[in-house]
Every structure is written in C-alpha cells, then in structure tokens.
PDB file of C-alpha atoms in Angstrom:
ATOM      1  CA  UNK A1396       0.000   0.000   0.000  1.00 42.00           C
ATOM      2  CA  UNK A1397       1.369   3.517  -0.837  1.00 49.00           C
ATOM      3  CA  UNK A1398       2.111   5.586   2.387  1.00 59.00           C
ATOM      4  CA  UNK A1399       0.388   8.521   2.021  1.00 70.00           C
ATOM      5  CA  UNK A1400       1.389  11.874   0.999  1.00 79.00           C
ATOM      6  CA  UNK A1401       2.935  14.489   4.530  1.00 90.00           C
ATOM      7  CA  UNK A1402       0.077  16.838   4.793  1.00 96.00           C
ATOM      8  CA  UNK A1403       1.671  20.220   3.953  1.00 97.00           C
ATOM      9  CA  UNK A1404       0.244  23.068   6.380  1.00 97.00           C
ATOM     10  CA  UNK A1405       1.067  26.806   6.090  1.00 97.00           C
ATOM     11  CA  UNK A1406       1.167  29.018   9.211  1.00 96.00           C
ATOM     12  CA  UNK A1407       0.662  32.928   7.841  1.00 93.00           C
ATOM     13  CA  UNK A1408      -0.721  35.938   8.695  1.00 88.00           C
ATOM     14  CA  UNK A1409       0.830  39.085   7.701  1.00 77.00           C
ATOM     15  CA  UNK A1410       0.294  40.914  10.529  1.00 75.00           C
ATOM     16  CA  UNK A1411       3.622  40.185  12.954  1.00 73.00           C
ATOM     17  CA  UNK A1412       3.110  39.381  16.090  1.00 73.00           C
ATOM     18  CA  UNK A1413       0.128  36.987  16.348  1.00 80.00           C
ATOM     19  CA  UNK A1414       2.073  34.054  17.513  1.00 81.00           C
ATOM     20  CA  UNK A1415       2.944  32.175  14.068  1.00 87.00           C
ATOM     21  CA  UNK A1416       6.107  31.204  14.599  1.00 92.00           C
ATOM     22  CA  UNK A1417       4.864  30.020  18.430  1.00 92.00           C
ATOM     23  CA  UNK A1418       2.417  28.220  17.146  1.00 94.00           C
ATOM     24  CA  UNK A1419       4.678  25.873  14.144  1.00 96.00           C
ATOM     25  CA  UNK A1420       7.328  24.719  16.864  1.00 95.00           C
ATOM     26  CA  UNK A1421       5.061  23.733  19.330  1.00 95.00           C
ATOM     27  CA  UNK A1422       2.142  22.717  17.429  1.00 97.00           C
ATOM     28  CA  UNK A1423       5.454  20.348  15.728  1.00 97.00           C
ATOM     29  CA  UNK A1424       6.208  19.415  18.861  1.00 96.00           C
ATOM     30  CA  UNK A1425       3.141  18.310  20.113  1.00 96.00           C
ATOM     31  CA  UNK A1426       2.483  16.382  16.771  1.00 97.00           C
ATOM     32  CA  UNK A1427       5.461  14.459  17.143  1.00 97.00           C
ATOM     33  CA  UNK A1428       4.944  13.667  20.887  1.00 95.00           C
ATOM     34  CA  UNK A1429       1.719  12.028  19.500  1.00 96.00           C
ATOM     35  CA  UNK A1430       3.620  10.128  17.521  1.00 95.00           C
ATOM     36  CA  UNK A1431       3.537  11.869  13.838  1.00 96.00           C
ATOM     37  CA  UNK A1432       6.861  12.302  12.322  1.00 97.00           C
ATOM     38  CA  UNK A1433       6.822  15.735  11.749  1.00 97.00           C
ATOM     39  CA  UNK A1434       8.617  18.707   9.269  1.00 98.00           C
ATOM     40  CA  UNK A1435       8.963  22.225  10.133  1.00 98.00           C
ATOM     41  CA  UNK A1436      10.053  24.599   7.361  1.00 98.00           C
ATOM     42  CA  UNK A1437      11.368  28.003   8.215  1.00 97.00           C
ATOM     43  CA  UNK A1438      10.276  30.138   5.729  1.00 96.00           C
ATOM     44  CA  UNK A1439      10.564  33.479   7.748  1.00 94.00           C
ATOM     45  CA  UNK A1440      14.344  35.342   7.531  1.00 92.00           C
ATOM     46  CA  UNK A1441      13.722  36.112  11.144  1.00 92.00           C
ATOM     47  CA  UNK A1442      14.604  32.322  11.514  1.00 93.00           C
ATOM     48  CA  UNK A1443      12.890  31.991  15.158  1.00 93.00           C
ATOM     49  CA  UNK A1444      11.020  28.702  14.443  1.00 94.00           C
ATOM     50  CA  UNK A1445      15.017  27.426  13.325  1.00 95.00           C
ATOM     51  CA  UNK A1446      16.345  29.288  17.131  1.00 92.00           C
ATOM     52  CA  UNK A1447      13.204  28.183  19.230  1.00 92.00           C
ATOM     53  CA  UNK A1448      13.738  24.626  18.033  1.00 93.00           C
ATOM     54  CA  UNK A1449      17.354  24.753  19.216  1.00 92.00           C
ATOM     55  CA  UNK A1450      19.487  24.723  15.868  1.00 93.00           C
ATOM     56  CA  UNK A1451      22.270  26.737  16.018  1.00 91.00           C
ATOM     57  CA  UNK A1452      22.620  28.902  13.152  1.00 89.00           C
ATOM     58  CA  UNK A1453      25.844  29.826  13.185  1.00 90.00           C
ATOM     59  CA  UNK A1454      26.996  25.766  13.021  1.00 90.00           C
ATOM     60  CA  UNK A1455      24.387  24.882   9.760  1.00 91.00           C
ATOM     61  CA  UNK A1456      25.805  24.334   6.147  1.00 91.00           C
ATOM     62  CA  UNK A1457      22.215  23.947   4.670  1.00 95.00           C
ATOM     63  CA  UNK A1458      19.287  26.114   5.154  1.00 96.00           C
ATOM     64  CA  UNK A1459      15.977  27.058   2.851  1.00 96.00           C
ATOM     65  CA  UNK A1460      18.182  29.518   1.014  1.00 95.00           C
ATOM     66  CA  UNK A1461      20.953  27.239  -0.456  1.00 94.00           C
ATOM     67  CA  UNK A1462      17.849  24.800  -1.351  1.00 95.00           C
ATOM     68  CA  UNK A1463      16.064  27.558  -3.176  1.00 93.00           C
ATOM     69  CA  UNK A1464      18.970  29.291  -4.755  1.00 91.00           C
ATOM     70  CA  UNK A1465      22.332  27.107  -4.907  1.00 92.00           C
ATOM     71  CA  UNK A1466      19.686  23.917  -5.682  1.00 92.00           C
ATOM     72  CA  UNK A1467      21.331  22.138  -2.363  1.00 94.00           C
ATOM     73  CA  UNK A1468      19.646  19.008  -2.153  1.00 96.00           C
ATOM     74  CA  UNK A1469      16.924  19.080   0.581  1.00 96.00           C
ATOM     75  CA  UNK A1470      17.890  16.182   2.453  1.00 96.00           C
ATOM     76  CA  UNK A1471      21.246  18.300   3.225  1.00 96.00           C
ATOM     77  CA  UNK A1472      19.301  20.932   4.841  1.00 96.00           C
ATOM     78  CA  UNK A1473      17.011  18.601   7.337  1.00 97.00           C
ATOM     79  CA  UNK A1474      18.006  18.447  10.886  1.00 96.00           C
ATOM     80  CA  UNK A1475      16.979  17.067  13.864  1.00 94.00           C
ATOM     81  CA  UNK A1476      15.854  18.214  16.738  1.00 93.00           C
ATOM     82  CA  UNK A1477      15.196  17.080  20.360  1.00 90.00           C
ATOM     83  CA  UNK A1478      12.307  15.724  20.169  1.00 93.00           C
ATOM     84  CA  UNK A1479      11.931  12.732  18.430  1.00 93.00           C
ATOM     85  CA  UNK A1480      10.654  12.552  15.229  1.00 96.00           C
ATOM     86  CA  UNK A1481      10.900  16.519  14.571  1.00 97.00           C
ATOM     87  CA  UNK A1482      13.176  17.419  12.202  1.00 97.00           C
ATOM     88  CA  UNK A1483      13.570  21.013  10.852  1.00 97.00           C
ATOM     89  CA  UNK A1484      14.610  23.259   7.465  1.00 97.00           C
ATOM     90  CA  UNK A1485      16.078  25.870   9.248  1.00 97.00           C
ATOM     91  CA  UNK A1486      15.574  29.458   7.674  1.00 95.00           C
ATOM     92  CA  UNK A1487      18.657  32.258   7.173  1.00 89.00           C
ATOM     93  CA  UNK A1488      18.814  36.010   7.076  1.00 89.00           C
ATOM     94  CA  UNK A1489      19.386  35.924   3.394  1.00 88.00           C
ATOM     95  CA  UNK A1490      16.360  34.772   2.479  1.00 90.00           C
ATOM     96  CA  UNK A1491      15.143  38.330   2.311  1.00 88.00           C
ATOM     97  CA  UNK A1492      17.138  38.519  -0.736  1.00 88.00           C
ATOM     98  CA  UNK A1493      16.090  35.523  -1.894  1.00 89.00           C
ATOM     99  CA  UNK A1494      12.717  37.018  -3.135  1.00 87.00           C
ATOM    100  CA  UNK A1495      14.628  39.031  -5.741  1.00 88.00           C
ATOM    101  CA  UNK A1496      17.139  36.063  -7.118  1.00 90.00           C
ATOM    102  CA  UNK A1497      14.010  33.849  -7.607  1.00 89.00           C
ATOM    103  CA  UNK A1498      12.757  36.480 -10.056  1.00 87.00           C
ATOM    104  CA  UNK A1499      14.304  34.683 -12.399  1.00 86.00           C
ATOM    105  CA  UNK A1500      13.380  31.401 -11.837  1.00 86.00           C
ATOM    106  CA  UNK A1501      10.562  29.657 -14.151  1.00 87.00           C
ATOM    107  CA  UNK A1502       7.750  29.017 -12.375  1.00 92.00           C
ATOM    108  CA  UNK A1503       9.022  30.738  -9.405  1.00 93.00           C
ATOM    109  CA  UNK A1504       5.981  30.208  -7.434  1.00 94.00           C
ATOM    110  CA  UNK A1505       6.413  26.358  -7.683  1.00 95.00           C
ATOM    111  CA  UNK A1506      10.170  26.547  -6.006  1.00 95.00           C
ATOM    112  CA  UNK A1507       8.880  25.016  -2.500  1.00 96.00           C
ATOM    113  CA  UNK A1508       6.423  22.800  -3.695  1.00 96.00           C
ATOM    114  CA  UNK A1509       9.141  21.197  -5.920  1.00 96.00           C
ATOM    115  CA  UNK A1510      11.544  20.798  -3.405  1.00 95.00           C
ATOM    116  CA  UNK A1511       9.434  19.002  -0.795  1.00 97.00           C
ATOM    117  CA  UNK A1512       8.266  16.521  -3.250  1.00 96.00           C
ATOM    118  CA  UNK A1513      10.782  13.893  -2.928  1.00 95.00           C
ATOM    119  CA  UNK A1514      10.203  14.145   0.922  1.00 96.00           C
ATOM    120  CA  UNK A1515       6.746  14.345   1.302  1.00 94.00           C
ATOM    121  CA  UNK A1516       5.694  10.961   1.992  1.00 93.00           C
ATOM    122  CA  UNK A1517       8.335  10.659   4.781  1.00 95.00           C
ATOM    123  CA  UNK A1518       6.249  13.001   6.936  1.00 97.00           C
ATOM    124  CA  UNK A1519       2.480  13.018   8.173  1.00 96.00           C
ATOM    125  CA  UNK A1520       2.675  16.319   9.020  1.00 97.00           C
ATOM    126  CA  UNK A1521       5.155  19.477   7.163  1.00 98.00           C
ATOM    127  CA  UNK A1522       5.013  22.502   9.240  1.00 98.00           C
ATOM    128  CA  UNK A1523       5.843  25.993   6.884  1.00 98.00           C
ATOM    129  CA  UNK A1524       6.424  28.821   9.246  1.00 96.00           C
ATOM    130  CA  UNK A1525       5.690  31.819   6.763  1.00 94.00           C
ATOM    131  CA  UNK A1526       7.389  35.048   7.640  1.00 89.00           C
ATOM    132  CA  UNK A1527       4.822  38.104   8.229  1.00 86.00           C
ATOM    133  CA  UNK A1528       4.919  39.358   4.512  1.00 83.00           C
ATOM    134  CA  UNK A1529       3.136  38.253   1.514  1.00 82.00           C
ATOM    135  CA  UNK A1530       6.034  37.892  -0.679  1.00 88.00           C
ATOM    136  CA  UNK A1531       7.261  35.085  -3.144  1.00 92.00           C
ATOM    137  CA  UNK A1532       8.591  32.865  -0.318  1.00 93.00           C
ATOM    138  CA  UNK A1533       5.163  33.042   1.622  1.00 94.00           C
ATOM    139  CA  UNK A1534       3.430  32.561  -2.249  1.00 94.00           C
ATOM    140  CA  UNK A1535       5.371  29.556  -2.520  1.00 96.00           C
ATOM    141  CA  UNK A1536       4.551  28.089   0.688  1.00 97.00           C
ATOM    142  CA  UNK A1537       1.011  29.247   0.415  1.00 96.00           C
ATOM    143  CA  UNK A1538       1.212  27.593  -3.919  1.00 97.00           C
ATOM    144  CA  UNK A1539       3.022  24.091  -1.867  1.00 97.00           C
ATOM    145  CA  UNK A1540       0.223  23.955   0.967  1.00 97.00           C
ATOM    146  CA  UNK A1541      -2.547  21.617   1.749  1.00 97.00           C
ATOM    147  CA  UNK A1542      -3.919  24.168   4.295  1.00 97.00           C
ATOM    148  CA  UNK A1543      -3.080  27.272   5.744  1.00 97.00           C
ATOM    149  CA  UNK A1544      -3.281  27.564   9.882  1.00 96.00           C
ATOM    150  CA  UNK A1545      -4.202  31.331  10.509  1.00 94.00           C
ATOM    151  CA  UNK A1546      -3.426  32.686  14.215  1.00 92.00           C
ATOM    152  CA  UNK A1547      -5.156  35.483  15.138  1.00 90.00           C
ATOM    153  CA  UNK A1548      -4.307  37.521  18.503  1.00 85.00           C
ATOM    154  CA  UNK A1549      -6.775  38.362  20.546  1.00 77.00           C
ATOM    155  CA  UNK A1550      -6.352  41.862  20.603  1.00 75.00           C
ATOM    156  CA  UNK A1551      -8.114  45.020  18.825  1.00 66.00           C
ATOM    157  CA  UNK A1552      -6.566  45.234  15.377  1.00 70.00           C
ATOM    158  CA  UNK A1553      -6.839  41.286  15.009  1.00 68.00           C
ATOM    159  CA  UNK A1554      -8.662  41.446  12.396  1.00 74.00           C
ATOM    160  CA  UNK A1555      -7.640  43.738  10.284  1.00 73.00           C
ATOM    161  CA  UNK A1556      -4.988  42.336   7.360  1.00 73.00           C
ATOM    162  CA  UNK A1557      -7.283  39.146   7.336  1.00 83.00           C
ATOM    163  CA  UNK A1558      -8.743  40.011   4.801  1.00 82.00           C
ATOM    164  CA  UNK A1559      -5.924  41.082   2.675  1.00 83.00           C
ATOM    165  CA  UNK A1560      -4.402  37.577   3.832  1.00 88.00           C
ATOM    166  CA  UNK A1561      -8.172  36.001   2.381  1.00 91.00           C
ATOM    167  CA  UNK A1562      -7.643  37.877  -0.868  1.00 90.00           C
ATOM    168  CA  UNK A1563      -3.885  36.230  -1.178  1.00 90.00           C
ATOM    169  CA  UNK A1564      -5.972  33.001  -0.139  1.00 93.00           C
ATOM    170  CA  UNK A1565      -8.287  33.375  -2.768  1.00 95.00           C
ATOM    171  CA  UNK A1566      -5.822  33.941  -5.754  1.00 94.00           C
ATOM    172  CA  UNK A1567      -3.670  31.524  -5.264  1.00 95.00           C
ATOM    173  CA  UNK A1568      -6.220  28.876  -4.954  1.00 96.00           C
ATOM    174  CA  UNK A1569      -7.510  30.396  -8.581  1.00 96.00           C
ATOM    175  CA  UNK A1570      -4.035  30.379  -9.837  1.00 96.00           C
ATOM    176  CA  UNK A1571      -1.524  28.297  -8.467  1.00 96.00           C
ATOM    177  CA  UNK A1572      -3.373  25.529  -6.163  1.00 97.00           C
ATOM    178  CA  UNK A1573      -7.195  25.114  -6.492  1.00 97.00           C
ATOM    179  CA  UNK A1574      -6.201  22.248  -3.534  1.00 95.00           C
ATOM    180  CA  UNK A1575      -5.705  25.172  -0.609  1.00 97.00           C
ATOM    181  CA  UNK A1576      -7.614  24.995   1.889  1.00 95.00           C
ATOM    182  CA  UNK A1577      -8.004  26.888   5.432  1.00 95.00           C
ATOM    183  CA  UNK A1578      -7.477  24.743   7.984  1.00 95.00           C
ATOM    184  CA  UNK A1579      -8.859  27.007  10.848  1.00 95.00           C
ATOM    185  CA  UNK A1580      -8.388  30.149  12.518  1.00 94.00           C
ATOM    186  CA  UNK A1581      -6.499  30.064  15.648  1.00 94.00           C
ATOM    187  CA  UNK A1582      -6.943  32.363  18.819  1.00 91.00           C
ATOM    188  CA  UNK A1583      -3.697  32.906  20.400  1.00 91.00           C
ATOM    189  CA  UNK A1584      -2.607  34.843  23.527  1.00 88.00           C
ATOM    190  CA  UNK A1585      -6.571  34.623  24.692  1.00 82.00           C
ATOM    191  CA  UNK A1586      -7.230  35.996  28.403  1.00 84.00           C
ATOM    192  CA  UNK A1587     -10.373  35.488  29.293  1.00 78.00           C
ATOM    193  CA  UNK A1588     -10.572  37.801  32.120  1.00 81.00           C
ATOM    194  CA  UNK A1589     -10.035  40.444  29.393  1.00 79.00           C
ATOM    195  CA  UNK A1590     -13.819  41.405  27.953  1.00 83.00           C
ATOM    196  CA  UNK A1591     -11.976  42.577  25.000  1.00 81.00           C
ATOM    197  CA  UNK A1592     -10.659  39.094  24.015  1.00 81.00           C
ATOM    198  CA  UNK A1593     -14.067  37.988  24.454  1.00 84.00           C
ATOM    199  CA  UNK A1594     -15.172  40.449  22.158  1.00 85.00           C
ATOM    200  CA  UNK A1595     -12.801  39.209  19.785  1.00 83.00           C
ATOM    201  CA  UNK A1596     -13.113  35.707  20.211  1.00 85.00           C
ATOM    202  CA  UNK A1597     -17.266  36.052  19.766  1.00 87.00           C
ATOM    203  CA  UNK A1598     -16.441  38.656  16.291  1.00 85.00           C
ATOM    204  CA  UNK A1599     -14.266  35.843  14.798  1.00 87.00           C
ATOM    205  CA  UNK A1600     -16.209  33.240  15.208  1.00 88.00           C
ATOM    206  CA  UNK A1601     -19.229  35.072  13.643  1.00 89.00           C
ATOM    207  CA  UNK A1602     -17.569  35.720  11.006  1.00 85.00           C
ATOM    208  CA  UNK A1603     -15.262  32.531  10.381  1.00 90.00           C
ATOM    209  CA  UNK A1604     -18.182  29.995  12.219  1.00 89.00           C
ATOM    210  CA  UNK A1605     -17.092  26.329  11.817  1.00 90.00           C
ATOM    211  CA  UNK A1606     -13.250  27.322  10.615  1.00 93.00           C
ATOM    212  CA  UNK A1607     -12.658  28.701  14.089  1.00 93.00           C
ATOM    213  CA  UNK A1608     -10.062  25.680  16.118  1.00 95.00           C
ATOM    214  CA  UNK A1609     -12.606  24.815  19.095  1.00 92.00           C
ATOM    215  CA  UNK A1610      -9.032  25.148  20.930  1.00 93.00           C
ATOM    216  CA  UNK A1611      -7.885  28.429  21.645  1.00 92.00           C
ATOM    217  CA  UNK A1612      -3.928  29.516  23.026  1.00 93.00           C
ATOM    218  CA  UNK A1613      -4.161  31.144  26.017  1.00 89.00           C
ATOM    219  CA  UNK A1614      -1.891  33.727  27.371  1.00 87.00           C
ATOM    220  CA  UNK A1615       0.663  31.671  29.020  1.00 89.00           C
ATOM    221  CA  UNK A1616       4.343  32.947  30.648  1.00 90.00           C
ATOM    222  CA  UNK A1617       5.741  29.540  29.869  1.00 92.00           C
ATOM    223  CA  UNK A1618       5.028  29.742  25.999  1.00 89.00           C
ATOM    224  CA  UNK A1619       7.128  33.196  26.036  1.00 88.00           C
ATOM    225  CA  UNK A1620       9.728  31.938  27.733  1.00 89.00           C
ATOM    226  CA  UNK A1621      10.403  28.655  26.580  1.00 90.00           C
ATOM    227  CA  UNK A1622      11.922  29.999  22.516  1.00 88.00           C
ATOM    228  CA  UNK A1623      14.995  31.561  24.863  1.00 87.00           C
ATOM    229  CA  UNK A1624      15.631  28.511  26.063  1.00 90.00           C
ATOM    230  CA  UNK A1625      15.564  26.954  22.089  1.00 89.00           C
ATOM    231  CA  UNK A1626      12.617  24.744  23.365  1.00 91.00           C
ATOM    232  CA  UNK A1627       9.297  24.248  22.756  1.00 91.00           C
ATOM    233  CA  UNK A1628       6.893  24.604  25.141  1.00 92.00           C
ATOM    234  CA  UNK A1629       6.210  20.647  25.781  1.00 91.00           C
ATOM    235  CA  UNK A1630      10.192  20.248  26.822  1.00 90.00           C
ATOM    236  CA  UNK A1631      10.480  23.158  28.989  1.00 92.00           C
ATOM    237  CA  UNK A1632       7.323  22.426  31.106  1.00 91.00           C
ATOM    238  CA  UNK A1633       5.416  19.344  30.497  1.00 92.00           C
ATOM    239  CA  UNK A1634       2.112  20.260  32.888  1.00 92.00           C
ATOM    240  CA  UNK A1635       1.770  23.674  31.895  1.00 92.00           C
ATOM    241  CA  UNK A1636      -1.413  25.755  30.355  1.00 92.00           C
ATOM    242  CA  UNK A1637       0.362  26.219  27.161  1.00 89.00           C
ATOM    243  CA  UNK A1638       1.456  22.962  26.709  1.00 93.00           C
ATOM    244  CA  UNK A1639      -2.067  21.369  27.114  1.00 95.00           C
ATOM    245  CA  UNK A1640      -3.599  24.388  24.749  1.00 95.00           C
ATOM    246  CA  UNK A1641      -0.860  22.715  21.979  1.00 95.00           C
ATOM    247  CA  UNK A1642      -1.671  19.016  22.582  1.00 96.00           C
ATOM    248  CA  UNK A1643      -5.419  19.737  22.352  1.00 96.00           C
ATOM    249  CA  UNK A1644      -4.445  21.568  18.951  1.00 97.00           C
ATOM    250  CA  UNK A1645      -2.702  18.825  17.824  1.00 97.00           C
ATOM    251  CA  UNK A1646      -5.256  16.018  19.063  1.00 97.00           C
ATOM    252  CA  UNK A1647      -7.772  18.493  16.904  1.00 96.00           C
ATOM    253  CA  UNK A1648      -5.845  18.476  13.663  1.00 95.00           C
ATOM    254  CA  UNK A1649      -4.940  14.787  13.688  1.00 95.00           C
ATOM    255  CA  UNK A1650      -8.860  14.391  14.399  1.00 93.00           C
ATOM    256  CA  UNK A1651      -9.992  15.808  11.127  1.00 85.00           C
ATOM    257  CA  UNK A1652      -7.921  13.207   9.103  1.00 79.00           C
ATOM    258  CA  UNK A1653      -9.739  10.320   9.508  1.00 64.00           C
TER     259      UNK A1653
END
C-alpha cells in the first residue's frame, strides 16, 4: 500500500506578532509527541522557528536559502531536533534577498512545492512557518500547501490584514493551487478575564463559524519563555497551560484526518 502523501500546512498571517512562529514549533512538537513524524520549514528570515527549536545557526551548512537558490539538495538541509521525530529546514537572514534572485526562476511560485516533493511521503505532518509578509517565499509556501493555519491575537486590530491575507488566499487557490484549503483560525494569547478578548473571540467566530479551532492559546508565561531557552513549550514544562492548549491543537488536527 502507498504511504500517504505528509500533509503540507502553512502558518501565515501578515500581521507580525500573532504568535505564528509560536504556534509551528510547538504545534510540531506536540504532533510528534503524539507520535507523527513531523517537518517544520522556516520560511521566515527572522529564523525563530530554526532558534526556538534549538538549531544553532551559526553551526548549519544547509538552510531554505541554499535549497532555493544554490539547488542544495533538501535532504542536506534537514536536521533534527530534540524531540523525536521533529526534524527542521532551518531558515537564514538571506532569504530576504532571496525574493529578488528567484525572479528569475521559471515558475518561481512552484520553487517550495518542488523541493518538498521527494520528501513528502516521509512526513504526516510538514510545518511551513511563513514570515509576516506576503512575498514570493510566503506565495510559494502558500502555492506548496494543503492548508493554511491562521493565528489570530486576541487583541483590537486582530482582524484587520485578514482580509488582505483572504484575498492572497483566494488567488492563489484560482491560480496556483485550487487544492488550498483553510485549515482554521487560531486564537492565540486569549485571556479570558479580558472582555476585550471575548469580544474578539465572539467577532471571529461570527464571522469565520465552523473554521474557528474549538481550541484556543491562552496567554501563558511559559510559551514566552520557553523559545529563549531553544525549546518548545512541551520540553520546557510538560504540565503547563500552554502545553495542554498545543496538545489539544494537535489532538484536533490529527482528528480531522480520519
């Protein structure tokens, strides 16, 4: 029986900020601890998914960028990390010139998709953190996605840029991949002693109804901490709010697939 294809989900929201790169490592993390073998992708220059998963950029040969423009074979860029079956394609500063070199490129919008094919079915689950722009990179990981993951703060801009992210949504799936999907909308850094995050929460769900994650991130001092540390949540403390919010994420998302 053929193993079946990694499902390929894409973390964006162009507004910084709203807990993306939070949410890949330790919604990775608690994947794997469920037993998925799991892929992040740092597709974000800032390269905090590659930091807060412990890789240390200074030692790596390999990253997104030498895939993308020196055509570096992927498996040279996959590392592990310390959780079992997480591995990682660390990102690099120069991927913000990237963008421009790829102009080039034929079907420049395909780059990502291409290069995860011959490692797709070695996954169940590949994690793209998108960086908070809608450039090339994030069209290509958008153009190589299943599903996108969008987190959403609670807070009082929240959801303004959604819809410019829905637009980008939209034309991609009419151009590039009629397959994209949204996975859900995900409230992060909720409070809810704060009315305005209940405000928030109850305006997003009327709006987004049944693509809404029942589960919701709450505001949690371990989650902020634990990056520094190069850890996700799950390894730097086990019983924690944060780290149940992530399991029940991942328990949700592994849910919808059979």
């Amino acid at each position: 029986m053929n193993k079946k294809l990694g499902k390929i989900i894409a973390l964006a929201n162009q507004k910084g900020g709203v807990g993306k790169t939070t949410t890949t490592i330790n919604l990775a993390a608690s994947l794997a601890t469920l037993e998925k073998s799991v892929l992040v992708v740092d597709a974000d220059p800032q390269a905090n998914a590659s930091s807060g998963l412990g890789v240390d950029l200074q030692q790596i040969d390999s990253s997104l960028y030498e895939c993308i423009i020196d055509h570096v074979d992927v498996r040279d860029a996959i590392y592990t990390t310390d959780i079992s079956g997480l591995d990682i394609i660390p990102s690099h500063i120069n991927l913000v010139g990237a963008e421009i070199e790829m102009l080039n490129i034929q079907n420049r919008e395909h780059v990502i998709s291409k290069l995860l094919a011959p490692i797709r079915d070695e996954y169940d689950y590949i994690l793209i953190d998108c960086s908070p722009s809608l450039g090339l990179i994030t069209v290509n990981s958008l153009t190589a996605a299943n599903s996108v993951i969008i987190p959403v703060q609670c807070e009082y801009f929240a959801l303004e840029g959604i819809s410019k992210l829905l637009n980008t949504i939209k034309i991609i799936k009419s151009k590039l991949n009629p397959q994209l999907e949204i996975e859900g909308f995900l409230l992060t850094m909720y409070d809810s002693r704060l009315r305005l995050a209940n405000q928030i929460y109850d305006e997003i769900k009327r709006h987004f109804q049944e693509l809404v994650f029942k589960t919701v991130i709450q505001r949690n001092v371990k989650i902020s901490e634990a990056p520094s540390h190069g850890l996700p949540v799950i390894l730097y403390d086990a019983d924690c709010t944060g780290t149940k919010n992530f399991l029940a994420l991942a328990k949700e998302i592994i849910s919808r697939e059979k």
